[in-house]
Steps between C-alpha positions, in 0.01 A plus 500: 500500500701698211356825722747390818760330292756654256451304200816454218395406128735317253405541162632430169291715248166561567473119698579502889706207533561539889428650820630550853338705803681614785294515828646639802788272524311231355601429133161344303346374183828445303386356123698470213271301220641215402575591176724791619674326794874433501550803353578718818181663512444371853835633620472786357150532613612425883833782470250759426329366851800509647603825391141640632568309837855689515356858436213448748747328776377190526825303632360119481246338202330232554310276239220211542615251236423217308708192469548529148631861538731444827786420280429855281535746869762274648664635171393849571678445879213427699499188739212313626391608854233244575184328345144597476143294386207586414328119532793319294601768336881570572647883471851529563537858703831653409703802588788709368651762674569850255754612772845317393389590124605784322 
């Protein structure tokens, strides 16, 4: 996977306390350990996504999320589109567009 996706590393030291990848338009595998989170590593981790969506003209991201993060990308401006399962598992499938943003 890291060979097709652009992968983004938050680390403090020497530790990697987070990552994000960006593929396509698809925004994947955001992690921030739990002793790091609510910290702004994840937002800062997603604006560096962002910012490589801008530069490569991708207009709209879109993000397969779980419940417990819905509340952190409705944050980040991105609504929920629709539902997906895999069995029982739930993944909320959101979007935000990077057009009306500077």
């Amino acid at each position: 996977m890291i060979g097709k996706r652009t992968v983004f590393v938050a680390a403090i030291g020497s530790r990697v306390v987070g990552t994000a990848s960006l593929d396509g338009s698809v925004v994947r595998t955001v992690f921030v350990s739990p002793d790091f989170q609510t910290r702004g590593i994840g937002k800062l981790l997603m604006a560096e996504v962002e910012r490589t969506a801008r530069q490569r003209n991708i207009g709209r991201l879109a993000v397969p999320s779980s419940i417990s993060a819905e509340t952190f990308y409705a944050q980040l401006g991105f609504e929920a589109v629709r539902d997906s399962y895999f069995g029982e598992e739930r993944t909320i499938i959101m979007e935000r567009s990077l057009e009306d943003r500077p």
